[in-house]
Short mmCIF file of C-alpha atoms in Angstrom, two decimals:
data_model
loop_
_atom_site.label_atom_id
_atom_site.label_comp_id
_atom_site.label_asym_id
_atom_site.label_seq_id
_atom_site.Cartn_x
_atom_site.Cartn_y
_atom_site.Cartn_z
CA MET M 1 0.00 0.00 0.00
CA PRO M 2 1.59 3.31 -1.00
CA ASP M 3 1.84 5.75 1.87
CA SER M 4 2.22 9.03 0.00
CA PRO M 5 0.28 11.27 -2.39
CA ARG M 6 0.32 10.67 -6.12
CA ARG M 7 3.34 12.93 -6.53
CA ALA M 8 5.49 11.72 -3.65
CA GLY M 9 8.46 14.03 -3.18
CA GLY M 10 6.75 16.81 -5.15
CA GLY M 11 3.43 18.43 -5.96
CA ARG M 12 1.40 20.87 -3.87
CA VAL M 13 -1.38 20.54 -1.33
CA VAL M 14 -3.47 23.37 0.17
CA VAL M 15 -4.55 22.87 3.78
CA ALA M 16 -7.22 24.84 5.63
CA GLY M 17 -7.39 24.24 9.38
CA GLY M 18 -3.72 23.33 9.68
CA SER M 19 -3.34 24.65 13.25
CA GLY M 20 -5.33 21.89 14.98
CA LEU M 21 -4.09 18.54 16.26
CA ILE M 22 -4.69 16.68 12.99
CA GLY M 23 -3.76 19.62 10.78
CA ARG M 24 -0.37 20.18 12.42
CA ALA M 25 0.55 16.50 12.18
CA LEU M 26 -0.61 16.28 8.56
CA VAL M 27 1.25 19.42 7.42
CA ASP M 28 4.43 18.23 9.12
CA ARG M 29 4.14 14.84 7.44
CA LEU M 30 3.50 16.30 3.99
CA ARG M 31 6.40 18.73 4.22
CA ALA M 32 8.74 16.05 5.55
CA ASP M 33 7.94 14.07 2.41
CA GLY M 34 8.80 16.96 0.11
CA ILE M 35 5.26 18.16 -0.59
CA ASP M 36 4.81 21.92 -1.07
CA VAL M 37 2.10 22.85 1.44
CA THR M 38 0.15 26.11 1.37
CA THR M 39 -1.83 26.79 4.54
CA LEU M 40 -4.90 29.04 4.68
CA VAL M 41 -4.79 31.14 7.87
CA ARG M 42 -7.26 33.49 9.55
CA ARG M 43 -4.65 36.20 10.26
CA PRO M 44 -2.14 38.15 8.15
CA ALA M 45 0.15 35.77 6.24
CA GLU M 46 3.65 35.57 7.71
CA THR M 47 5.40 33.41 5.12
CA ALA M 48 5.19 32.71 1.40
CA HIS M 49 3.51 29.40 2.26
CA GLU M 50 0.52 31.07 3.95
CA VAL M 51 -2.56 32.74 2.50
CA GLU M 52 -4.92 34.86 4.60
CA TRP M 53 -8.61 34.04 4.22
CA LEU M 54 -12.01 34.46 5.91
CA THR M 55 -10.96 37.71 7.60
CA THR M 56 -13.19 39.77 5.29
CA ASP M 57 -16.30 39.13 3.22
CA GLU M 58 -14.19 38.48 0.14
CA PRO M 59 -14.45 34.90 -1.19
CA LEU M 60 -11.39 32.70 -1.50
CA ASP M 61 -9.61 33.44 -4.78
CA PRO M 62 -9.70 30.21 -6.82
CA ALA M 63 -6.19 31.06 -8.04
CA VAL M 64 -4.93 29.97 -4.61
CA LEU M 65 -5.93 26.41 -5.48
CA GLU M 66 -4.73 26.43 -9.08
CA GLY M 67 -2.11 23.80 -9.80
CA ALA M 68 -2.58 22.01 -6.46
CA ASP M 69 -3.00 18.25 -6.36
CA ALA M 70 -5.43 18.51 -3.46
CA VAL M 71 -7.10 20.89 -1.04
CA ILE M 72 -7.87 19.61 2.46
CA GLY M 73 -10.43 21.31 4.74
CA LEU M 74 -10.02 20.56 8.44
CA ASN M 75 -11.64 23.65 9.97
CA GLY M 76 -13.89 23.45 13.02
CA ALA M 77 -14.12 24.67 16.61
CA SER M 78 -13.39 22.00 19.19
CA ILE M 79 -16.24 19.68 20.14
CA GLY M 80 -14.31 19.04 23.36
CA ARG M 81 -15.23 22.42 24.82
CA PHE M 82 -18.14 22.25 27.27
CA PRO M 83 -20.95 22.97 27.81
CA TRP M 84 -22.52 23.17 24.37
CA THR M 85 -24.60 26.28 24.92
CA ALA M 86 -26.82 27.59 22.15
CA ALA M 87 -24.13 30.15 21.32
CA TYR M 88 -21.37 27.54 21.18
CA LYS M 89 -23.46 25.22 19.03
CA SER M 90 -23.73 28.11 16.55
CA THR M 91 -19.93 28.41 16.69
CA LEU M 92 -19.53 24.68 16.06
CA LEU M 93 -21.73 25.02 12.99
CA TRP M 94 -20.31 28.29 11.59
CA SER M 95 -16.69 27.23 12.02
CA ARG M 96 -17.28 24.18 9.82
CA ILE M 97 -19.87 25.27 7.27
CA THR M 98 -18.46 28.69 6.36
CA PRO M 99 -14.90 27.53 5.50
CA THR M 100 -16.18 24.43 3.71
CA ARG M 101 -18.54 26.47 1.54
CA ALA M 102 -15.69 28.85 0.70
CA LEU M 103 -13.44 25.97 -0.39
CA ALA M 104 -16.26 24.30 -2.33
CA ARG M 105 -17.00 27.53 -4.19
CA ALA M 106 -13.35 27.92 -5.23
CA VAL M 107 -13.19 24.29 -6.35
CA ARG M 108 -16.41 24.69 -8.33
CA GLU M 109 -15.12 27.81 -10.09
CA LEU M 110 -11.97 25.99 -11.23
CA GLY M 111 -14.08 23.38 -13.02
CA THR M 112 -12.09 20.57 -14.61
CA ASP M 113 -8.83 22.07 -13.34
CA ALA M 114 -9.88 21.78 -9.70
CA PRO M 115 -7.82 19.77 -7.21
CA HIS M 116 -9.07 16.76 -5.29
CA PHE M 117 -11.15 18.17 -2.40
CA VAL M 118 -10.87 16.29 0.91
CA SER M 119 -13.21 17.72 3.54
CA ALA M 120 -13.40 16.79 7.19
CA SER M 121 -16.50 15.32 8.78
CA ALA M 122 -16.97 13.08 11.83
CA VAL M 123 -18.35 9.70 12.84
CA GLY M 124 -20.94 11.71 14.76
CA TYR M 125 -22.75 11.62 11.41
CA TYR M 126 -24.23 8.25 12.43
CA GLY M 127 -25.51 9.22 15.86
CA SER M 128 -26.07 6.38 18.34
CA VAL M 129 -27.02 3.06 16.74
CA PRO M 130 -26.44 0.19 19.22
CA GLY M 131 -25.83 -3.26 17.80
CA ARG M 132 -25.24 -2.23 14.19
CA ARG M 133 -22.15 -2.20 12.02
CA LEU M 134 -21.92 1.28 10.50
CA SER M 135 -20.20 1.39 7.12
CA GLU M 136 -20.16 4.44 4.87
CA HIS M 137 -23.57 3.35 3.55
CA ALA M 138 -25.32 3.68 6.92
CA ARG M 139 -27.96 6.38 7.35
CA ARG M 140 -27.38 9.68 9.12
CA GLY M 141 -28.42 9.81 12.77
CA GLU M 142 -30.80 12.23 14.49
CA THR M 143 -28.57 13.99 17.05
CA PHE M 144 -27.34 17.58 16.93
CA LEU M 145 -23.89 16.35 15.89
CA ALA M 146 -25.37 14.15 13.15
CA ASP M 147 -27.27 17.14 11.76
CA LEU M 148 -24.11 19.25 11.92
CA CYS M 149 -22.14 16.60 10.01
CA GLY M 150 -24.90 16.35 7.42
CA GLU M 151 -24.75 20.09 6.74
CA TRP M 152 -20.94 20.00 6.77
CA GLU M 153 -20.85 17.28 4.12
CA ALA M 154 -23.52 18.97 2.02
CA ALA M 155 -21.36 22.10 2.00
CA ALA M 156 -18.41 20.07 0.69
CA PHE M 157 -20.45 18.42 -2.05
CA GLY M 158 -21.49 21.92 -3.07
CA ALA M 159 -18.25 21.83 -5.07
CA GLY M 160 -20.41 20.34 -7.79
CA PRO M 161 -21.22 16.96 -9.33
CA ASP M 162 -18.06 16.91 -11.45
CA ALA M 163 -15.65 17.64 -8.57
CA ALA M 164 -13.60 14.89 -6.91
CA VAL M 165 -14.81 15.23 -3.30
CA ALA M 166 -14.07 12.98 -0.32
CA VAL M 167 -15.57 13.55 3.12
CA VAL M 168 -13.51 11.89 5.84
CA ARG M 169 -15.65 10.92 8.82
CA THR M 170 -13.07 10.97 11.60
CA ALA M 171 -13.41 9.11 14.89
CA PRO M 172 -12.16 10.61 18.16
CA VAL M 173 -8.35 10.62 18.02
CA VAL M 174 -6.57 8.65 20.74
CA HIS M 175 -4.01 11.28 21.73
CA ALA M 176 -3.17 13.39 24.77
CA ASP M 177 -4.64 16.41 22.99
CA GLY M 178 -7.58 14.42 21.63
CA VAL M 179 -10.14 12.15 23.28
CA LEU M 180 -7.64 11.24 26.03
CA LYS M 181 -7.28 14.81 27.31
CA PRO M 182 -10.01 14.73 30.00
CA LEU M 183 -9.49 11.01 30.68
CA LEU M 184 -5.79 11.50 31.44
CA VAL M 185 -6.59 13.95 34.23
CA LEU M 186 -9.15 11.66 35.86
CA THR M 187 -6.95 8.58 35.48
CA ARG M 188 -3.91 10.34 36.91
CA LEU M 189 -6.00 11.33 39.96
CA GLY M 190 -7.21 7.74 40.37
CA VAL M 191 -10.86 8.61 39.86
CA SER M 192 -11.52 7.10 36.44
CA GLY M 193 -14.06 4.42 35.73
CA PRO M 194 -17.01 3.47 33.50
CA ILE M 195 -18.81 6.34 31.80
CA GLY M 196 -22.48 5.50 32.13
CA ARG M 197 -22.79 1.79 31.59
CA GLY M 198 -19.34 1.72 29.94
CA THR M 199 -20.29 -0.94 27.39
CA GLN M 200 -21.22 1.53 24.66
CA VAL M 201 -19.08 1.09 21.53
CA TRP M 202 -16.76 4.04 20.90
CA PRO M 203 -15.18 4.68 17.50
CA TRP M 204 -11.48 5.61 17.78
CA ILE M 205 -8.32 6.10 15.71
CA SER M 206 -4.66 6.82 16.49
CA LEU M 207 -3.17 10.12 15.33
CA ASP M 208 -0.61 8.31 13.20
CA ASP M 209 -3.31 6.31 11.41
CA GLU M 210 -5.45 9.44 11.02
CA VAL M 211 -2.65 11.20 9.15
CA ARG M 212 -1.74 8.10 7.15
CA ALA M 213 -5.40 7.58 6.24
CA ILE M 214 -5.78 11.11 4.90
CA ARG M 215 -2.60 10.58 2.89
CA HIS M 216 -4.09 7.35 1.55
CA VAL M 217 -7.30 9.14 0.54
CA LEU M 218 -5.12 11.52 -1.48
CA ASP M 219 -2.99 8.78 -3.00
CA ALA M 220 -5.90 6.53 -3.94
CA ARG M 221 -7.97 9.58 -4.95
CA LEU M 222 -10.93 8.27 -3.00
CA THR M 223 -14.23 10.11 -3.26
CA GLY M 224 -17.47 10.08 -1.29
CA PRO M 225 -17.66 9.31 2.44
CA VAL M 226 -14.69 7.55 4.04
CA ASN M 227 -14.76 6.38 7.66
CA LEU M 228 -11.50 7.14 9.49
CA SER M 229 -11.98 4.79 12.41
CA GLY M 230 -9.89 1.99 13.88
CA PRO M 231 -10.62 -1.52 12.54
CA THR M 232 -11.28 -3.25 15.87
CA ARG M 233 -14.45 -2.75 17.94
CA ALA M 234 -13.84 -1.11 21.32
CA THR M 235 -16.11 -0.02 24.16
CA ALA M 236 -15.74 2.98 26.43
CA ASN M 237 -14.55 0.55 29.10
CA ASP M 238 -11.91 -0.88 26.75
CA LEU M 239 -10.42 2.57 26.18
CA GLY M 240 -10.67 3.66 29.81
CA PHE M 241 -9.24 0.42 31.18
CA ALA M 242 -6.38 0.40 28.65
CA LEU M 243 -5.46 3.91 29.76
CA ALA M 244 -5.63 2.98 33.45
CA VAL M 245 -3.42 -0.07 32.90
CA ARG M 246 -0.94 2.01 30.90
CA MET M 247 -0.74 4.56 33.73
CA ASN M 248 -0.89 1.94 36.51
CA ARG M 249 -3.97 3.53 38.04
CA PRO M 250 -7.35 2.11 39.18
CA TYR M 251 -10.45 2.03 37.00
CA LEU M 252 -13.34 1.85 39.43
CA LEU M 253 -15.50 4.95 39.83
CA ARG M 254 -18.56 5.06 37.61
CA ALA M 255 -19.64 8.45 36.20
CA PRO M 256 -23.47 8.59 36.17
CA VAL M 257 -25.15 9.87 33.02
CA TRP M 258 -27.29 12.40 34.90
CA ALA M 259 -24.18 14.07 36.32
CA MET M 260 -22.51 14.27 32.91
CA LYS M 261 -25.62 15.86 31.41
CA LEU M 262 -25.69 18.37 34.25
CA VAL M 263 -22.06 19.40 33.72
CA LEU M 264 -21.63 19.00 29.95
CA GLY M 265 -25.18 19.39 28.69
CA PRO M 266 -27.39 16.71 27.10
CA ASP M 267 -26.23 17.26 23.50
CA ALA M 268 -22.53 16.85 24.29
CA THR M 269 -23.13 13.89 26.61
CA GLU M 270 -25.24 12.01 24.08
CA ALA M 271 -23.00 12.86 21.11
CA LEU M 272 -19.65 12.09 22.70
CA LEU M 273 -19.90 9.95 25.83
CA THR M 274 -22.98 7.75 25.84
CA THR M 275 -23.25 7.31 22.08
CA ASP M 276 -23.01 3.69 20.88
CA ALA M 277 -21.70 3.43 17.32
CA HIS M 278 -19.66 0.60 15.80
CA VAL M 279 -18.16 2.55 12.88
CA VAL M 280 -16.12 0.43 10.46
CA PRO M 281 -13.50 1.63 7.91
CA ASP M 282 -14.80 -0.32 4.92
CA ALA M 283 -13.75 2.19 2.23
CA LEU M 284 -10.22 2.48 3.61
CA GLU M 285 -9.60 -1.23 3.92
CA ALA M 286 -11.23 -2.05 0.58
CA SER M 287 -8.81 0.36 -1.09
CA GLY M 288 -5.75 -1.26 0.48
CA PHE M 289 -5.08 0.79 3.61
CA ALA M 290 -3.25 -1.04 6.42
CA PHE M 291 -3.59 0.26 9.98
CA ALA M 292 -0.50 0.71 12.13
CA HIS M 293 -2.60 0.50 15.31
CA ARG M 294 -5.32 -2.10 14.94
CA THR M 295 -6.65 -2.10 18.53
CA VAL M 296 -7.49 0.67 20.97
CA GLU M 297 -4.85 -0.77 23.31
CA ASP M 298 -2.24 -0.28 20.55
CA ALA M 299 -3.41 3.29 20.07
CA VAL M 300 -3.23 4.07 23.81
CA ALA M 301 0.27 2.56 24.01
CA ALA M 302 1.38 4.77 21.11
CA ALA M 303 -0.07 7.91 22.71
CA VAL M 304 0.79 7.49 26.41
CA PRO M 305 4.19 6.68 27.94
CA PRO M 306 4.11 3.69 30.32
CA ALA M 307 4.02 4.38 34.06
CA SER M 308 7.51 4.51 35.51
#
């Protein structure tokens, strides 16, 4: 399985949202492999490899994308900020839809000369569907996050029927700055344990596989929805217990759902913590992608140093 874009050691990729966890890792990987990366930034450009955008009402100049092999949209305010007030839910929506529409418009205006458009989405698209295997063909769920993902993807496909568009539905990333961030604090204090019943299935992916998967989407020129989720089923307890074992801490104290809803709000609790969704990476594996971290225990071991 090739692990680089079609023009390994050359070519150009435009990245929007390159300052986040995934964006930083992806840009570093692309540049290390000799890819010319242009980043779109929401501040004055400081280098020749940056382009300012979305700071005025002016649309993105399609010329910025001309000659690029791909444009990757990773914009979006953190879903890990709580609580999800009405104002913050508007921020979650605006920060995804507005940049994606701007990229789609530029891609559409370039017509047949447009680059491959890879737009972020999330496994929250499926909502909570206990007991089902959720491939890319599964229906959209009915939660706030599912609705958000539906609008996000619709904005990307606004690039037009002739554009090469992939929407990558990313699972929570097993990393200290990802899904592990709040769990690390609780585990270190010795107060971690099952979240709700703990047996709900949680999609997950390691940061390394997330970056490699996006690279594979570019290389294989995949289009349509692509699930970026680890290949092995894991529950919330599997992830929490693996982290506790890695840190040599107990895993005993159950967090009741009512308390989480009180602190985080019902939308965030249902979308992130009590959701039950066995999301499978059918499109990735069918196109030849091989995971470096096939289990959630592997992903935790890659992300967290062992207890000394």
